[in-house]
mmCIF file of C-alpha atoms in Angstrom:
data_model
loop_
_atom_site.group_PDB
_atom_site.id
_atom_site.type_symbol
_atom_site.label_atom_id
_atom_site.label_comp_id
_atom_site.label_asym_id
_atom_site.label_seq_id
_atom_site.Cartn_x
_atom_site.Cartn_y
_atom_site.Cartn_z
ATOM 1 C CA UNK Q 269 -36.951 -63.314 4.416
ATOM 2 C CA UNK Q 270 -39.872 -60.924 5.065
ATOM 3 C CA UNK Q 271 -38.081 -59.362 8.185
ATOM 4 C CA UNK Q 272 -35.184 -58.615 6.043
ATOM 5 C CA UNK Q 273 -37.198 -57.077 3.387
ATOM 6 C CA UNK Q 274 -39.150 -54.862 5.882
ATOM 7 C CA UNK Q 275 -36.022 -53.790 7.376
ATOM 8 C CA UNK Q 276 -34.542 -52.416 4.300
ATOM 9 C CA UNK Q 277 -37.950 -50.730 3.603
ATOM 10 C CA UNK Q 278 -37.850 -48.928 6.845
ATOM 11 C CA UNK Q 279 -34.234 -47.658 6.431
ATOM 12 C CA UNK Q 280 -34.892 -46.482 2.924
ATOM 13 C CA UNK Q 281 -38.067 -44.428 4.442
ATOM 14 C CA UNK Q 282 -35.653 -43.005 7.177
ATOM 15 C CA UNK Q 283 -33.021 -41.994 4.612
ATOM 16 C CA UNK Q 284 -35.493 -40.370 2.718
ATOM 17 C CA UNK Q 285 -36.829 -38.516 5.551
ATOM 18 C CA UNK Q 286 -33.358 -37.367 6.811
ATOM 19 C CA UNK Q 287 -32.747 -36.363 3.166
ATOM 20 C CA UNK Q 288 -35.722 -34.390 2.848
ATOM 21 C CA UNK Q 289 -35.482 -32.680 6.150
ATOM 22 C CA UNK Q 290 -31.753 -32.022 5.500
ATOM 23 C CA UNK Q 291 -32.960 -30.240 1.936
ATOM 24 C CA UNK Q 292 -35.532 -28.383 3.879
ATOM 25 C CA UNK Q 293 -32.843 -27.156 5.967
ATOM 26 C CA UNK Q 294 -30.532 -26.310 3.206
ATOM 27 C CA UNK Q 295 -33.194 -24.107 1.668
ATOM 28 C CA UNK Q 296 -34.398 -22.774 4.827
ATOM 29 C CA UNK Q 297 -30.543 -21.652 5.565
ATOM 30 C CA UNK Q 298 -30.018 -19.930 1.983
ATOM 31 C CA UNK Q 299 -33.344 -18.324 2.497
ATOM 32 C CA UNK Q 300 -31.983 -17.099 5.772
ATOM 33 C CA UNK Q 301 -28.743 -16.094 4.570
ATOM 34 C CA UNK Q 302 -30.273 -14.248 1.965
ATOM 35 C CA UNK Q 303 -32.996 -12.692 4.393
ATOM 36 C CA UNK Q 304 -29.727 -11.569 6.440
ATOM 37 C CA UNK Q 305 -28.064 -10.119 3.470
ATOM 38 C CA UNK Q 306 -31.038 -8.386 2.673
ATOM 39 C CA UNK Q 307 -31.604 -7.292 6.495
ATOM 40 C CA UNK Q 308 -27.950 -5.451 6.390
ATOM 41 C CA UNK Q 309 -29.074 -1.862 6.833
ATOM 42 C CA UNK Q 310 -26.324 -0.631 9.038
ATOM 43 C CA UNK Q 311 -22.541 -0.698 8.891
ATOM 44 C CA UNK Q 312 -20.794 -0.051 11.919
ATOM 45 C CA UNK Q 313 -17.186 1.583 10.937
ATOM 46 C CA UNK Q 314 -14.434 2.446 13.389
ATOM 47 C CA UNK Q 315 -12.187 5.489 12.510
ATOM 48 C CA UNK Q 316 -10.098 8.271 13.025
ATOM 49 C CA UNK Q 317 -11.438 11.515 14.292
ATOM 50 C CA UNK Q 318 -11.191 15.270 13.586
ATOM 51 C CA UNK Q 319 -10.786 16.319 10.129
ATOM 52 C CA UNK Q 320 -10.485 12.943 8.694
ATOM 53 C CA UNK Q 321 -13.908 11.848 9.985
ATOM 54 C CA UNK Q 322 -15.398 15.062 8.999
ATOM 55 C CA UNK Q 323 -13.925 14.596 5.303
ATOM 56 C CA UNK Q 324 -15.076 10.943 5.354
ATOM 57 C CA UNK Q 325 -18.652 11.838 6.509
ATOM 58 C CA UNK Q 326 -19.047 14.624 3.914
ATOM 59 C CA UNK Q 327 -18.133 12.371 0.740
ATOM 60 C CA UNK Q 328 -17.464 8.658 0.975
ATOM 61 C CA UNK Q 329 -20.047 7.728 3.366
ATOM 62 C CA UNK Q 330 -23.044 9.894 2.114
ATOM 63 C CA UNK Q 331 -22.276 8.208 -1.390
ATOM 64 C CA UNK Q 332 -22.122 4.802 -0.005
ATOM 65 C CA UNK Q 333 -25.169 5.283 2.061
ATOM 66 C CA UNK Q 334 -27.175 6.423 -1.049
ATOM 67 C CA UNK Q 335 -26.204 3.896 -3.177
ATOM 68 C CA UNK Q 336 -27.121 0.973 -0.851
ATOM 69 C CA UNK Q 337 -30.100 2.538 1.280
ATOM 70 C CA UNK Q 338 -28.126 2.082 4.316
ATOM 71 C CA UNK Q 339 -26.981 3.898 7.401
ATOM 72 C CA UNK Q 340 -23.034 3.919 8.440
ATOM 73 C CA UNK Q 341 -22.481 4.447 12.157
ATOM 74 C CA UNK Q 342 -19.125 5.931 12.795
ATOM 75 C CA UNK Q 343 -17.163 5.255 16.052
ATOM 76 C CA UNK Q 344 -14.113 7.270 16.572
ATOM 77 C CA UNK Q 345 -10.881 6.502 18.198
ATOM 78 C CA UNK Q 346 -7.047 6.379 17.306
ATOM 79 C CA UNK Q 347 -5.709 3.498 15.447
ATOM 80 C CA UNK Q 348 -4.418 1.930 18.860
ATOM 81 C CA UNK Q 349 -7.869 2.504 20.403
ATOM 82 C CA UNK Q 350 -9.554 0.957 17.759
ATOM 83 C CA UNK Q 351 -7.504 -2.461 17.794
ATOM 84 C CA UNK Q 352 -7.888 -2.620 21.637
ATOM 85 C CA UNK Q 353 -11.606 -2.480 21.017
ATOM 86 C CA UNK Q 354 -11.492 -5.082 18.429
ATOM 87 C CA UNK Q 355 -9.743 -7.390 20.702
ATOM 88 C CA UNK Q 356 -12.090 -6.650 23.506
ATOM 89 C CA UNK Q 357 -15.056 -7.659 21.482
ATOM 90 C CA UNK Q 358 -13.380 -10.694 20.032
ATOM 91 C CA UNK Q 359 -15.993 -12.969 21.016
ATOM 92 C CA UNK Q 360 -18.771 -10.818 20.243
ATOM 93 C CA UNK Q 361 -17.931 -8.247 17.497
ATOM 94 C CA UNK Q 362 -19.526 -5.134 17.293
ATOM 95 C CA UNK Q 363 -17.776 -3.418 14.586
ATOM 96 C CA UNK Q 364 -17.937 -4.254 10.922
ATOM 97 C CA UNK Q 365 -14.892 -2.220 9.413
ATOM 98 C CA UNK Q 366 -11.955 -0.520 10.675
ATOM 99 C CA UNK Q 367 -9.612 2.196 9.765
ATOM 100 C CA UNK Q 368 -5.911 0.640 10.760
ATOM 101 C CA UNK Q 369 -2.397 2.102 9.868
ATOM 102 C CA UNK Q 370 0.408 -0.187 8.784
ATOM 103 C CA UNK Q 371 1.237 -1.374 12.411
ATOM 104 C CA UNK Q 372 -2.379 -1.850 13.674
ATOM 105 C CA UNK Q 373 -2.980 -3.707 10.249
ATOM 106 C CA UNK Q 374 -0.224 -5.810 11.044
ATOM 107 C CA UNK Q 375 -0.633 -6.649 14.723
ATOM 108 C CA UNK Q 376 -4.608 -7.518 13.958
ATOM 109 C CA UNK Q 377 -3.518 -9.951 11.290
ATOM 110 C CA UNK Q 378 -1.209 -11.707 13.519
ATOM 111 C CA UNK Q 379 -4.105 -12.132 16.086
ATOM 112 C CA UNK Q 380 -6.547 -13.410 13.603
ATOM 113 C CA UNK Q 381 -8.832 -10.301 14.275
ATOM 114 C CA UNK Q 382 -9.584 -9.692 10.485
ATOM 115 C CA UNK Q 383 -11.537 -11.397 7.933
ATOM 116 C CA UNK Q 384 -10.543 -12.165 4.353
ATOM 117 C CA UNK Q 385 -11.950 -10.300 1.268
ATOM 118 C CA UNK Q 386 -14.074 -12.039 -0.948
ATOM 119 C CA UNK Q 387 -12.829 -11.057 -4.534
ATOM 120 C CA UNK Q 388 -16.317 -11.827 -5.891
ATOM 121 C CA UNK Q 389 -17.710 -8.996 -3.873
ATOM 122 C CA UNK Q 390 -14.970 -6.747 -4.262
ATOM 123 C CA UNK Q 391 -14.169 -6.753 -8.018
ATOM 124 C CA UNK Q 392 -12.593 -3.074 -7.567
ATOM 125 C CA UNK Q 393 -9.488 -4.986 -6.447
ATOM 126 C CA UNK Q 394 -8.645 -5.761 -9.996
ATOM 127 C CA UNK Q 395 -7.943 -1.780 -10.538
ATOM 128 C CA UNK Q 396 -5.863 -1.224 -7.565
ATOM 129 C CA UNK Q 397 -1.923 -1.227 -7.514
ATOM 130 C CA UNK Q 398 -0.350 -4.158 -6.358
ATOM 131 C CA UNK Q 399 1.207 -2.770 -3.029
ATOM 132 C CA UNK Q 400 -2.429 -1.827 -2.157
ATOM 133 C CA UNK Q 401 -3.482 -5.487 -1.984
ATOM 134 C CA UNK Q 402 -2.721 -7.608 1.408
ATOM 135 C CA UNK Q 403 -0.946 -10.436 0.098
ATOM 136 C CA UNK Q 404 -3.141 -12.545 2.245
ATOM 137 C CA UNK Q 405 -6.141 -10.933 1.015
ATOM 138 C CA UNK Q 406 -7.078 -9.502 4.233
ATOM 139 C CA UNK Q 407 -8.145 -5.737 3.959
ATOM 140 C CA UNK Q 408 -6.683 -3.195 1.602
ATOM 141 C CA UNK Q 409 -4.712 0.081 1.464
ATOM 142 C CA UNK Q 410 -7.346 2.617 0.642
ATOM 143 C CA UNK Q 411 -5.242 5.389 0.479
ATOM 144 C CA UNK Q 412 -1.405 6.663 0.826
ATOM 145 C CA UNK Q 413 0.659 9.690 2.373
ATOM 146 C CA UNK Q 414 4.154 10.246 1.332
ATOM 147 C CA UNK Q 415 6.619 10.538 4.447
ATOM 148 C CA UNK Q 416 8.932 13.288 4.184
ATOM 149 C CA UNK Q 417 10.614 16.422 5.789
ATOM 150 C CA UNK Q 418 8.308 19.357 7.128
ATOM 151 C CA UNK Q 419 9.701 22.560 7.453
ATOM 152 C CA UNK Q 420 8.824 26.187 8.419
ATOM 153 C CA UNK Q 421 8.885 28.393 5.375
ATOM 154 C CA UNK Q 422 8.850 31.660 7.420
ATOM 155 C CA UNK Q 423 11.909 30.615 9.352
ATOM 156 C CA UNK Q 424 13.783 29.507 6.269
ATOM 157 C CA UNK Q 425 12.762 32.559 4.442
ATOM 158 C CA UNK Q 426 14.100 34.995 7.093
ATOM 159 C CA UNK Q 427 17.314 32.923 7.451
ATOM 160 C CA UNK Q 428 18.048 32.922 3.966
ATOM 161 C CA UNK Q 429 18.108 28.863 3.864
ATOM 162 C CA UNK Q 430 17.371 26.790 0.858
ATOM 163 C CA UNK Q 431 14.607 24.108 1.813
ATOM 164 C CA UNK Q 432 16.182 20.488 3.196
ATOM 165 C CA UNK Q 433 16.985 17.813 0.719
ATOM 166 C CA UNK Q 434 17.927 14.812 3.001
ATOM 167 C CA UNK Q 435 16.877 12.958 5.996
ATOM 168 C CA UNK Q 436 20.220 13.754 7.547
ATOM 169 C CA UNK Q 437 19.331 17.442 7.469
ATOM 170 C CA UNK Q 438 17.591 16.710 10.719
ATOM 171 C CA UNK Q 439 21.115 16.220 12.203
ATOM 172 C CA UNK Q 440 22.223 19.671 11.023
ATOM 173 C CA UNK Q 441 23.379 21.689 14.142
ATOM 174 C CA UNK Q 442 21.943 24.889 12.914
ATOM 175 C CA UNK Q 443 18.495 23.230 13.626
ATOM 176 C CA UNK Q 444 19.664 22.680 17.284
ATOM 177 C CA UNK Q 445 16.665 22.961 19.731
ATOM 178 C CA UNK Q 446 14.350 23.107 17.092
ATOM 179 C CA UNK Q 447 13.702 19.914 15.661
ATOM 180 C CA UNK Q 448 10.292 17.918 16.057
ATOM 181 C CA UNK Q 449 9.999 14.451 16.304
ATOM 182 C CA UNK Q 450 7.037 11.909 16.597
ATOM 183 C CA UNK Q 451 7.604 9.277 19.640
ATOM 184 C CA UNK Q 452 7.635 5.475 18.856
ATOM 185 C CA UNK Q 453 5.196 3.574 18.559
ATOM 186 C CA UNK Q 454 3.443 6.101 16.066
ATOM 187 C CA UNK Q 455 3.557 4.757 12.318
ATOM 188 C CA UNK Q 456 5.407 7.655 11.038
ATOM 189 C CA UNK Q 457 8.372 7.154 13.511
ATOM 190 C CA UNK Q 458 8.840 3.120 12.904
ATOM 191 C CA UNK Q 459 8.933 3.716 9.364
ATOM 192 C CA UNK Q 460 11.578 6.342 9.568
ATOM 193 C CA UNK Q 461 13.489 4.542 12.430
ATOM 194 C CA UNK Q 462 13.973 1.681 9.693
ATOM 195 C CA UNK Q 463 15.162 3.882 6.896
ATOM 196 C CA UNK Q 464 17.497 5.719 9.457
ATOM 197 C CA UNK Q 465 18.862 2.508 10.373
ATOM 198 C CA UNK Q 466 19.399 1.770 6.417
ATOM 199 C CA UNK Q 467 21.178 4.840 5.950
ATOM 200 C CA UNK Q 468 23.842 4.004 8.493
ATOM 201 C CA UNK Q 469 24.589 0.692 7.885
ATOM 202 C CA UNK Q 470 21.843 -1.116 9.541
ATOM 203 C CA UNK Q 471 18.829 -2.600 8.490
ATOM 204 C CA UNK Q 472 15.088 -3.181 9.820
ATOM 205 C CA UNK Q 473 16.556 -6.339 11.667
ATOM 206 C CA UNK Q 474 19.857 -4.468 12.973
ATOM 207 C CA UNK Q 475 18.571 -1.091 14.362
ATOM 208 C CA UNK Q 476 21.699 -0.528 16.554
ATOM 209 C CA UNK Q 477 22.938 2.127 14.139
ATOM 210 C CA UNK Q 478 19.428 4.086 14.219
ATOM 211 C CA UNK Q 479 19.625 3.920 17.937
ATOM 212 C CA UNK Q 480 23.158 5.451 18.071
ATOM 213 C CA UNK Q 481 21.818 8.197 15.428
ATOM 214 C CA UNK Q 482 18.934 9.054 17.450
ATOM 215 C CA UNK Q 483 21.455 9.671 20.739
ATOM 216 C CA UNK Q 484 23.431 12.189 18.339
ATOM 217 C CA UNK Q 485 19.931 14.076 17.401
ATOM 218 C CA UNK Q 486 18.694 14.502 20.661
ATOM 219 C CA UNK Q 487 20.513 17.970 21.198
ATOM 220 C CA UNK Q 488 18.681 19.251 18.280
ATOM 221 C CA UNK Q 489 15.275 18.056 19.346
ATOM 222 C CA UNK Q 490 12.899 20.808 20.702
ATOM 223 C CA UNK Q 491 10.306 18.118 21.574
ATOM 224 C CA UNK Q 492 9.453 14.458 21.112
ATOM 225 C CA UNK Q 493 5.810 14.234 20.535
ATOM 226 C CA UNK Q 494 2.698 11.950 20.133
ATOM 227 C CA UNK Q 495 -0.414 13.865 18.537
ATOM 228 C CA UNK Q 496 -0.132 15.512 15.327
ATOM 229 C CA UNK Q 497 -1.820 18.416 16.824
ATOM 230 C CA UNK Q 498 1.085 19.070 18.836
ATOM 231 C CA UNK Q 499 3.212 19.191 15.734
ATOM 232 C CA UNK Q 500 0.920 21.636 14.030
ATOM 233 C CA UNK Q 501 1.238 23.807 17.425
ATOM 234 C CA UNK Q 502 4.962 24.019 17.706
ATOM 235 C CA UNK Q 503 5.343 24.670 13.855
ATOM 236 C CA UNK Q 504 2.545 27.309 14.264
ATOM 237 C CA UNK Q 505 4.205 29.168 17.017
ATOM 238 C CA UNK Q 506 7.727 29.135 15.000
ATOM 239 C CA UNK Q 507 9.280 26.990 17.756
ATOM 240 C CA UNK Q 508 9.813 24.100 15.463
ATOM 241 C CA UNK Q 509 11.828 24.858 12.170
ATOM 242 C CA UNK Q 510 11.914 21.252 10.933
ATOM 243 C CA UNK Q 511 10.828 17.695 11.337
ATOM 244 C CA UNK Q 512 8.958 14.805 9.397
ATOM 245 C CA UNK Q 513 5.276 14.107 9.030
ATOM 246 C CA UNK Q 514 2.663 12.758 6.244
ATOM 247 C CA UNK Q 515 1.828 14.521 3.233
ATOM 248 C CA UNK Q 516 -1.880 14.912 4.121
ATOM 249 C CA UNK Q 517 -1.332 16.468 7.404
ATOM 250 C CA UNK Q 518 1.365 19.148 6.205
ATOM 251 C CA UNK Q 519 -0.811 20.212 3.211
ATOM 252 C CA UNK Q 520 -4.096 20.065 5.592
ATOM 253 C CA UNK Q 521 -2.043 22.631 7.814
ATOM 254 C CA UNK Q 522 -0.794 24.408 5.204
ATOM 255 C CA UNK Q 523 -4.180 24.639 3.892
ATOM 256 C CA UNK Q 524 -5.102 26.978 6.992
ATOM 257 C CA UNK Q 525 -2.252 29.588 6.283
ATOM 258 C CA UNK Q 526 0.476 27.821 8.309
ATOM 259 C CA UNK Q 527 4.072 28.576 7.357
ATOM 260 C CA UNK Q 528 4.678 24.868 6.199
ATOM 261 C CA UNK Q 529 5.827 23.113 3.423
ATOM 262 C CA UNK Q 530 6.943 19.475 2.745
ATOM 263 C CA UNK Q 531 9.785 17.972 0.640
ATOM 264 C CA UNK Q 532 10.733 14.693 -0.383
ATOM 265 C CA UNK Q 533 14.418 13.704 0.704
ATOM 266 C CA UNK Q 534 16.793 12.895 -1.875
ATOM 267 C CA UNK Q 535 17.134 9.209 -0.264
ATOM 268 C CA UNK Q 536 13.705 8.869 -1.028
ATOM 269 C CA UNK Q 537 10.092 9.708 0.716
ATOM 270 C CA UNK Q 538 8.369 6.752 2.368
ATOM 271 C CA UNK Q 539 4.960 5.131 1.676
ATOM 272 C CA UNK Q 540 2.578 5.602 4.416
ATOM 273 C CA UNK Q 541 -0.420 3.378 3.662
ATOM 274 C CA UNK Q 542 -3.842 3.855 5.360
ATOM 275 C CA UNK Q 543 -5.811 0.500 5.280
ATOM 276 C CA UNK Q 544 -9.595 -0.375 6.003
ATOM 277 C CA UNK Q 545 -9.795 -3.972 7.341
ATOM 278 C CA UNK Q 546 -12.979 -6.025 8.181
ATOM 279 C CA UNK Q 547 -13.702 -7.487 11.451
ATOM 280 C CA UNK Q 548 -13.607 -11.221 11.734
ATOM 281 C CA UNK Q 549 -17.135 -12.342 12.429
ATOM 282 C CA UNK Q 550 -18.385 -8.920 11.800
ATOM 283 C CA UNK Q 551 -22.080 -8.358 12.548
ATOM 284 C CA UNK Q 552 -22.696 -7.149 8.774
ATOM 285 C CA UNK Q 553 -20.134 -9.244 6.800
ATOM 286 C CA UNK Q 554 -21.959 -8.682 3.241
ATOM 287 C CA UNK Q 555 -22.154 -5.070 3.541
ATOM 288 C CA UNK Q 556 -18.521 -4.911 4.861
ATOM 289 C CA UNK Q 557 -17.326 -6.197 1.780
ATOM 290 C CA UNK Q 558 -19.432 -3.639 -0.372
ATOM 291 C CA UNK Q 559 -18.084 -0.849 1.924
ATOM 292 C CA UNK Q 560 -14.564 -2.334 0.898
ATOM 293 C CA UNK Q 561 -15.332 -2.339 -2.845
ATOM 294 C CA UNK Q 562 -17.174 1.117 -2.925
ATOM 295 C CA UNK Q 563 -14.060 2.991 -0.899
ATOM 296 C CA UNK Q 564 -11.708 1.547 -3.621
ATOM 297 C CA UNK Q 565 -13.917 2.398 -6.581
ATOM 298 C CA UNK Q 566 -12.738 5.271 -8.921
ATOM 299 C CA UNK Q 567 -15.511 7.420 -7.616
ATOM 300 C CA UNK Q 568 -14.831 7.030 -3.984
ATOM 301 C CA UNK Q 569 -11.047 7.376 -4.741
ATOM 302 C CA UNK Q 570 -11.192 10.744 -6.122
ATOM 303 C CA UNK Q 571 -13.280 11.862 -3.214
ATOM 304 C CA UNK Q 572 -10.619 10.564 -0.912
ATOM 305 C CA UNK Q 573 -7.852 12.149 -2.683
ATOM 306 C CA UNK Q 574 -9.425 15.667 -2.837
ATOM 307 C CA UNK Q 575 -10.962 15.883 0.605
ATOM 308 C CA UNK Q 576 -8.838 13.343 2.838
ATOM 309 C CA UNK Q 577 -5.421 14.303 1.030
ATOM 310 C CA UNK Q 578 -4.548 10.676 0.671
ATOM 311 C CA UNK Q 579 -3.197 9.330 -2.754
ATOM 312 C CA UNK Q 580 -5.438 7.140 -4.861
ATOM 313 C CA UNK Q 581 -4.676 3.461 -4.994
ATOM 314 C CA UNK Q 582 -7.023 2.975 -7.970
ATOM 315 C CA UNK Q 583 -5.030 3.195 -10.945
ATOM 316 C CA UNK Q 584 -8.138 4.518 -13.059
ATOM 317 C CA UNK Q 585 -8.559 7.781 -10.795
ATOM 318 C CA UNK Q 586 -7.997 11.085 -12.651
ATOM 319 C CA UNK Q 587 -7.252 14.153 -10.663
ATOM 320 C CA UNK Q 588 -6.698 17.720 -11.775
ATOM 321 C CA UNK Q 589 -3.379 19.582 -11.240
ATOM 322 C CA UNK Q 590 -4.509 21.073 -7.868
ATOM 323 C CA UNK Q 591 -5.207 17.845 -6.330
ATOM 324 C CA UNK Q 592 -2.702 16.046 -7.850
ATOM 325 C CA UNK Q 593 0.052 18.590 -6.377
ATOM 326 C CA UNK Q 594 -1.048 17.515 -2.869
ATOM 327 C CA UNK Q 595 -1.059 13.743 -2.718
ATOM 328 C CA UNK Q 596 1.326 10.700 -4.367
ATOM 329 C CA UNK Q 597 -0.730 10.538 -7.628
ATOM 330 C CA UNK Q 598 0.334 8.447 -10.685
ATOM 331 C CA UNK Q 599 1.908 5.022 -11.059
ATOM 332 C CA UNK Q 600 5.491 6.787 -11.422
ATOM 333 C CA UNK Q 601 5.096 8.819 -8.405
ATOM 334 C CA UNK Q 602 3.571 6.495 -6.127
ATOM 335 C CA UNK Q 603 5.800 3.401 -6.981
ATOM 336 C CA UNK Q 604 8.660 5.820 -6.477
ATOM 337 C CA UNK Q 605 8.142 6.031 -2.666
ATOM 338 C CA UNK Q 606 10.132 3.544 -0.551
ATOM 339 C CA UNK Q 607 7.876 0.795 0.650
ATOM 340 C CA UNK Q 608 9.393 -0.632 3.938
ATOM 341 C CA UNK Q 609 8.814 -3.801 5.133
ATOM 342 C CA UNK Q 610 8.729 -2.981 8.672
ATOM 343 C CA UNK Q 611 7.459 -6.481 10.132
ATOM 344 C CA UNK Q 612 10.450 -7.169 12.348
ATOM 345 C CA UNK Q 613 9.717 -3.561 14.127
ATOM 346 C CA UNK Q 614 5.979 -4.288 14.341
ATOM 347 C CA UNK Q 615 6.899 -7.846 15.851
ATOM 348 C CA UNK Q 616 9.030 -6.139 18.725
ATOM 349 C CA UNK Q 617 7.408 -2.857 18.939
ATOM 350 C CA UNK Q 618 6.473 -3.275 22.715
ATOM 351 C CA UNK Q 619 10.254 -3.397 23.472
ATOM 352 C CA UNK Q 620 11.380 -1.098 21.089
ATOM 353 C CA UNK Q 621 8.917 1.286 22.398
ATOM 354 C CA UNK Q 622 9.984 0.910 26.103
ATOM 355 C CA UNK Q 623 13.602 1.271 24.887
ATOM 356 C CA UNK Q 624 12.647 4.556 23.291
ATOM 357 C CA UNK Q 625 10.655 5.798 26.046
ATOM 358 C CA UNK Q 626 13.651 5.207 28.332
ATOM 359 C CA UNK Q 627 15.925 7.126 25.810
ATOM 360 C CA UNK Q 628 14.142 10.036 25.663
ATOM 361 C CA UNK Q 629 12.456 10.289 28.840
ATOM 362 C CA UNK Q 630 9.808 12.872 29.307
ATOM 363 C CA UNK Q 631 10.748 15.366 26.614
#
């Protein structure tokens, strides 16, 4: 009987010891997390270069750094280059937040490269338009462009032409040899390709009508291009008379004195979202959540609209008339843009791009 009692006492002591150690570890763990959060003094951000980088580093980033007493390290690249880097670092992430477009956001999500937002740490989510919130809580739309028709105002004035009114105008024979068209897989083209299919009896899952229309368009095309700077150069020399582009790029180029303007076609301008995503297992996860929250605050959204020319996604932002004229602004105007679901295109982008390249060749 005594042996049984002693055994029970020993078990109780052992359990108490385990609980005490566990409790201590839990406390230490909590202390460690707090210490880690407190030590997060640096955020690594991967985003686009050029004027967009300069604008972000002149406005939103220094404001964020000042508010939280931290440093933002900016790594530049195209959306595809950034996605490739995140993939390569999958087992040892070195980037906290990335700048994605509709296509690379989708691709990264599919490969589970991004982390979910924590609504408790991103309270400004409640101020966003619904379309700006990812359905799975992964990343956010931080600004929007309208995809529309860009045209050369100097050439149109000289020829006495009225501004274009329809996506179908790109096929007008009077523009033969002077249409500039982005290549696939550039995000602008992926969206417009879905719209061309829709306008000609197809859909995002039946793209054959779009392929047929692109064959008809080829005689009109001056060049199929990749970098936006190439589009600017062709419009700047007067070689390009008409094409399509994002509103931010057209207004930015027009601001330099270039003879370009943009119209939204009667079939609808297309919503082109710009997104920020947190990398899964990011080295500074709490600071990444704070960065996302600050980015979509009314304060930062106003900066983004005025300097990056991206329409605000925060419903509370107030812009003056000059700024509002250059971006999709206000619930009525923003929600009027076509919000296309190009998931089927993104899923098959590699094969579609190969077919596109074979079709347009080296033009």
